[in-house]
Coordinates of N, CA and C in Angstrom, one line a residue:
M332 N 0.8 -1.2 0.0 CA 0.0 0.0 0.0 C 0.9 1.2 0.0
A333 N 0.5 2.2 -0.8 CA 1.3 3.4 -0.9 C 1.1 4.3 0.4
V334 N 2.0 5.1 0.7 CA 1.9 6.0 1.8 C 0.8 7.0 1.5
M335 N -0.1 7.2 2.5 CA -1.2 8.2 2.3 C -0.8 9.5 3.0
H336 N -1.1 10.6 2.4 CA -1.0 11.9 3.0 C -2.3 12.3 3.6
V337 N -2.3 12.4 4.9 CA -3.6 12.5 5.7 C -3.8 14.0 6.2
K338 N -5.0 14.4 6.1 CA -5.3 15.8 6.6 C -6.1 15.6 7.9
Q339 N -6.3 16.7 8.6 CA -7.0 16.8 9.9 C -8.3 16.0 9.9
E340 N -9.1 16.2 8.9 CA -10.5 15.6 8.9 C -10.5 14.1 8.7
D341 N -9.3 13.5 8.2 CA -9.3 12.1 8.0 C -8.4 11.3 9.0
F342 N -7.7 12.0 9.8 CA -6.7 11.4 10.7 C -7.3 10.3 11.6
M343 N -8.3 10.7 12.4 CA -8.9 9.8 13.4 C -9.6 8.6 12.7
S344 N -10.2 8.9 11.5 CA -10.9 7.8 10.8 C -9.9 6.8 10.3
V345 N -8.7 7.2 9.9 CA -7.7 6.3 9.4 C -7.2 5.5 10.6
V346 N -6.9 6.1 11.7 CA -6.4 5.4 12.9 C -7.4 4.4 13.4
R347 N -8.7 4.8 13.5 CA -9.7 3.9 14.0 C -10.0 2.7 13.1
S348 N -9.8 2.9 11.8 CA -10.2 1.8 10.8 C -9.1 0.9 10.4
N349 N -7.9 1.1 11.0 CA -6.7 0.2 10.7 C -6.1 -0.3 12.0
E350 N -5.7 -1.5 12.0 CA -5.1 -2.1 13.3 C -3.8 -1.5 13.6
I351 N -2.9 -1.3 12.6 CA -1.6 -0.8 12.8 C -1.4 0.4 11.9
V352 N -1.0 1.6 12.4 CA -0.8 2.8 11.6 C 0.6 3.3 12.0
F353 N 1.5 3.5 11.0 CA 2.7 4.1 11.1 C 2.5 5.6 10.6
V354 N 2.9 6.6 11.5 CA 2.7 8.0 11.1 C 4.0 8.7 11.1
D355 N 4.3 9.3 10.0 CA 5.5 10.2 9.8 C 5.0 11.6 9.8
F356 N 5.4 12.3 10.9 CA 5.1 13.7 11.1 C 6.3 14.5 10.4
W357 N 6.0 15.3 9.5 CA 7.1 16.0 8.7 C 6.6 17.4 8.3
A358 N 7.5 18.1 7.6 CA 7.2 19.3 6.9 C 8.1 19.4 5.6
K359 N 7.6 20.2 4.7 CA 8.3 20.3 3.4 C 9.7 21.0 3.5
W360 N 9.8 21.9 4.5 CA 11.0 22.6 4.6 C 12.1 21.9 5.4
C361 N 11.8 20.7 5.9 CA 12.6 19.9 6.8 C 13.5 19.0 6.0
A362 N 14.8 19.3 5.9 CA 15.7 18.4 5.1 C 15.8 17.0 5.7
P363 N 15.9 16.8 7.0 CA 15.9 15.4 7.5 C 14.6 14.6 7.2
C364 N 13.5 15.4 7.2 CA 12.2 14.8 6.8 C 12.2 14.3 5.4
R365 N 12.7 15.1 4.5 CA 12.8 14.8 3.1 C 13.7 13.6 2.8
A366 N 14.8 13.5 3.6 CA 15.7 12.4 3.5 C 15.1 11.1 4.0
F367 N 14.3 11.2 5.0 CA 13.6 10.0 5.6 C 12.4 9.5 4.7
G368 N 11.8 10.4 4.0 CA 10.7 10.0 3.2 C 10.8 8.8 2.3
P369 N 11.9 8.6 1.6 CA 12.1 7.4 0.8 C 12.2 6.1 1.6
I370 N 12.8 6.2 2.8 CA 12.9 5.1 3.7 C 11.5 4.7 4.1
F371 N 10.7 5.6 4.5 CA 9.3 5.3 5.0 C 8.5 4.7 3.8
E372 N 8.7 5.3 2.6 CA 8.0 4.7 1.4 C 8.4 3.3 1.1
K373 N 9.7 3.0 1.2 CA 10.3 1.7 0.9 C 9.7 0.6 1.9
V374 N 9.7 1.0 3.1 CA 9.2 0.0 4.1 C 7.7 -0.2 4.0
S375 N 7.0 0.9 3.6 CA 5.6 0.7 3.4 C 5.3 -0.3 2.3
E376 N 6.1 -0.2 1.3 CA 5.9 -1.1 0.1 C 6.1 -2.6 0.5
N377 N 6.9 -2.8 1.5 CA 7.2 -4.2 2.0 C 6.1 -4.7 2.9
H378 N 5.2 -3.8 3.3 CA 4.1 -4.2 4.3 C 2.8 -3.7 3.8
P379 N 2.2 -4.2 2.8 CA 0.9 -3.7 2.3 C -0.3 -3.9 3.3
E380 N 0.0 -4.8 4.3 CA -1.1 -5.1 5.3 C -1.1 -4.0 6.4
I381 N -0.1 -3.1 6.4 CA 0.0 -2.1 7.4 C -0.3 -0.7 6.8
T382 N -0.9 0.2 7.5 CA -1.2 1.5 7.0 C 0.0 2.5 7.4
F383 N 0.5 3.1 6.4 CA 1.6 4.1 6.6 C 1.0 5.5 6.1
I384 N 1.1 6.5 7.0 CA 0.6 7.8 6.6 C 1.6 8.9 6.9
K385 N 1.5 10.0 6.2 CA 2.3 11.1 6.5 C 1.4 12.3 6.9
V386 N 1.9 13.1 7.9 CA 1.1 14.2 8.3 C 2.0 15.4 8.2
D387 N 1.7 16.4 7.3 CA 2.5 17.6 7.2 C 2.1 18.5 8.4
I388 N 3.0 18.8 9.3 CA 2.6 19.5 10.5 C 2.2 21.0 10.2
D389 N 2.7 21.6 9.1 CA 2.3 22.9 8.7 C 0.9 23.0 8.2
E390 N 0.5 21.9 7.5 CA -0.9 21.9 7.0 C -1.9 21.4 8.0
N391 N -1.4 20.7 9.0 CA -2.3 20.1 10.0 C -1.8 20.3 11.5
P392 N -1.8 21.6 11.8 CA -1.2 22.0 13.2 C -2.0 21.4 14.3
D393 N -3.3 21.1 14.1 CA -4.1 20.6 15.2 C -3.7 19.1 15.5
I394 N -3.4 18.4 14.5 CA -3.0 17.0 14.7 C -1.6 17.0 15.4
A395 N -0.7 17.9 14.9 CA 0.6 18.0 15.5 C 0.6 18.3 17.0
A396 N -0.3 19.3 17.3 CA -0.4 19.7 18.7 C -1.0 18.6 19.5
E397 N -2.0 17.9 19.1 CA -2.6 16.8 19.8 C -1.6 15.7 20.0
A398 N -0.8 15.4 19.0 CA 0.2 14.3 19.1 C 1.4 14.8 19.8
E399 N 1.5 16.0 20.3 CA 2.6 16.6 21.0 C 3.9 16.5 20.2
I400 N 3.8 16.9 18.9 CA 5.0 16.9 18.1 C 5.8 18.2 18.3
H401 N 7.1 18.0 18.8 CA 8.0 19.1 19.1 C 9.2 19.1 18.2
S402 N 9.4 18.0 17.5 CA 10.6 17.9 16.7 C 10.2 17.0 15.5
I403 N 10.7 17.3 14.3 CA 10.5 16.5 13.1 C 11.8 16.1 12.5
P404 N 11.8 14.9 11.8 CA 10.6 14.0 11.7 C 10.4 13.3 13.1
T405 N 9.1 13.0 13.3 CA 8.7 12.2 14.4 C 7.9 11.0 13.8
I406 N 8.2 9.8 14.2 CA 7.5 8.6 13.8 C 6.7 8.1 15.0
K407 N 5.4 7.8 14.8 CA 4.6 7.2 15.8 C 4.0 6.0 15.2
V408 N 3.9 4.9 16.1 CA 3.2 3.7 15.7 C 2.0 3.6 16.6
I409 N 0.8 3.4 15.9 CA -0.5 3.3 16.7 C -1.0 1.9 16.4
K410 N -1.4 1.2 17.4 CA -2.0 -0.1 17.2 C -3.3 -0.2 18.0
N411 N -4.4 -0.6 17.4 CA -5.7 -0.6 18.1 C -5.9 0.7 18.8
C412 N -5.7 1.8 18.1 CA -5.9 3.2 18.6 C -5.0 3.6 19.8
G413 N -4.0 2.9 20.1 CA -3.1 3.3 21.2 C -1.7 3.4 20.7
E414 N -1.0 4.4 21.1 CA 0.4 4.6 20.7 C 1.3 3.6 21.3
I415 N 2.1 2.9 20.5 CA 3.0 1.8 21.0 C 4.4 2.2 20.8
W416 N 4.7 3.2 20.0 CA 6.1 3.5 19.7 C 6.2 5.0 19.2
N417 N 7.2 5.7 19.6 CA 7.4 7.1 19.3 C 8.9 7.3 19.2
H418 N 9.3 8.0 18.1 CA 10.7 8.2 17.9 C 10.9 9.6 17.2
Q419 N 11.7 10.4 17.8 CA 12.0 11.7 17.2 C 13.3 11.6 16.4
G420 N 13.2 11.9 15.1 CA 14.4 11.8 14.2 C 14.2 10.7 13.3
S421 N 15.1 10.6 12.3 CA 15.1 9.6 11.3 C 15.6 8.3 11.8
V422 N 15.2 7.2 11.1 CA 15.7 5.9 11.4 C 16.1 5.2 10.1
T423 N 16.9 4.2 10.2 CA 17.2 3.4 8.9 C 16.0 2.5 8.6
A424 N 16.1 2.0 7.3 CA 15.1 1.1 6.9 C 15.1 -0.2 7.8
E425 N 16.3 -0.6 8.2 CA 16.4 -1.8 9.0 C 15.7 -1.6 10.3
V426 N 15.9 -0.5 10.9 CA 15.3 -0.2 12.2 C 13.8 -0.2 12.1
L427 N 13.3 0.5 11.0 CA 11.9 0.6 10.8 C 11.3 -0.8 10.5
E428 N 12.0 -1.6 9.8 CA 11.5 -3.0 9.6 C 11.4 -3.8 10.9
L429 N 12.3 -3.6 11.8 CA 12.3 -4.2 13.2 C 11.1 -3.7 13.9
V430 N 10.8 -2.4 13.8 CA 9.6 -1.9 14.5 C 8.3 -2.5 14.0
V431 N 8.3 -2.6 12.6 CA 7.1 -3.3 12.0 C 6.9 -4.6 12.6
E432 N 7.9 -5.4 12.6 CA 7.8 -6.8 13.1 C 7.4 -6.8 14.6
E433 N 7.9 -5.9 15.4 CA 7.5 -5.9 16.8 C 6.1 -5.4 17.0
A434 N 5.7 -4.5 16.1 CA 4.3 -4.0 16.2 C 3.3 -5.1 15.8
K435 N 3.7 -5.9 14.9 CA 2.8 -7.1 14.5 C 2.6 -8.0 15.6
K436 N 3.7 -8.3 16.4 CA 3.7 -9.3 17.4 C 3.0 -8.8 18.7
L437 N 3.1 -7.5 18.9 CA 2.5 -6.9 20.2 C 1.0 -7.1 20.3
D438 N 0.6 -7.7 21.4 CA -0.8 -7.9 21.7 C -1.3 -6.8 22.6
T439 N -2.1 -6.0 22.0 CA -2.7 -4.8 22.7 C -4.2 -5.1 23.1
S440 N -4.7 -6.2 22.8 CA -6.1 -6.5 23.0 C -6.5 -6.6 24.5
D441 N -5.6 -7.1 25.3 CA -6.0 -7.3 26.7 C -5.3 -6.5 27.7
E442 N -4.8 -5.3 27.3 CA -4.0 -4.5 28.2 C -4.7 -4.1 29.5
D443 N -6.0 -3.8 29.5 CA -6.8 -3.4 30.6 C -7.3 -4.5 31.5
D444 N -7.3 -5.8 31.0 CA -7.9 -6.9 31.7 C -7.2 -7.2 33.0
N445 N -5.9 -6.9 33.1 CA -5.2 -7.3 34.3 C -5.3 -6.2 35.4
E446 N -5.9 -5.0 35.1 CA -5.9 -4.0 36.1 C -6.9 -4.3 37.2
D447 N -8.0 -5.0 36.9 CA -9.0 -5.3 38.0 C -9.2 -6.8 38.1
S448 N -8.2 -7.4 38.6 CA -8.2 -8.9 38.7 C -8.9 -9.4 40.0
G449 N -9.2 -8.4 40.8 CA -9.9 -8.8 42.1 C -8.9 -9.1 43.2
D450 N -7.6 -9.1 42.9 CA -6.6 -9.4 43.9 C -6.0 -8.0 44.3
N451 N -6.3 -7.5 45.4 CA -5.7 -6.3 45.9 C -4.5 -6.4 46.8
G452 N -4.0 -7.6 46.9 CA -2.8 -7.9 47.7 C -3.1 -8.3 49.1
D453 N -4.4 -8.1 49.6 CA -4.8 -8.6 50.9 C -5.1 -10.1 50.8
N454 N -4.5 -10.8 51.7 CA -4.7 -12.3 51.7 C -5.5 -12.6 53.0
E455 N -6.3 -11.7 53.5 CA -7.1 -12.0 54.7 C -8.3 -12.8 54.4

């Protein structure tokens, strides 16, 4: 699947309708962002089952503010609507491939099930 350029009105819809979403927060004027772009594209082509999106922070300041983007490029990985990885700066294709594999393996479906197990530590 090709990388999608997402705008404010589509961001949450994309996140909610896809199990795993890799997000590249970038800007046209950012040289490191432009250098990372082809790496992000290449890895996305290797994983058509995963959604890869780019968010231009200048065109979508509300998304950038809500995602607390303070430096670009920033890469976030969202699985089942929860952020599982966040990295400021560029990474190599090899590192991004490792993150893809870890994201696929990570089980986020039962994260809250252990919070209320009924065992509060009292054995009385």
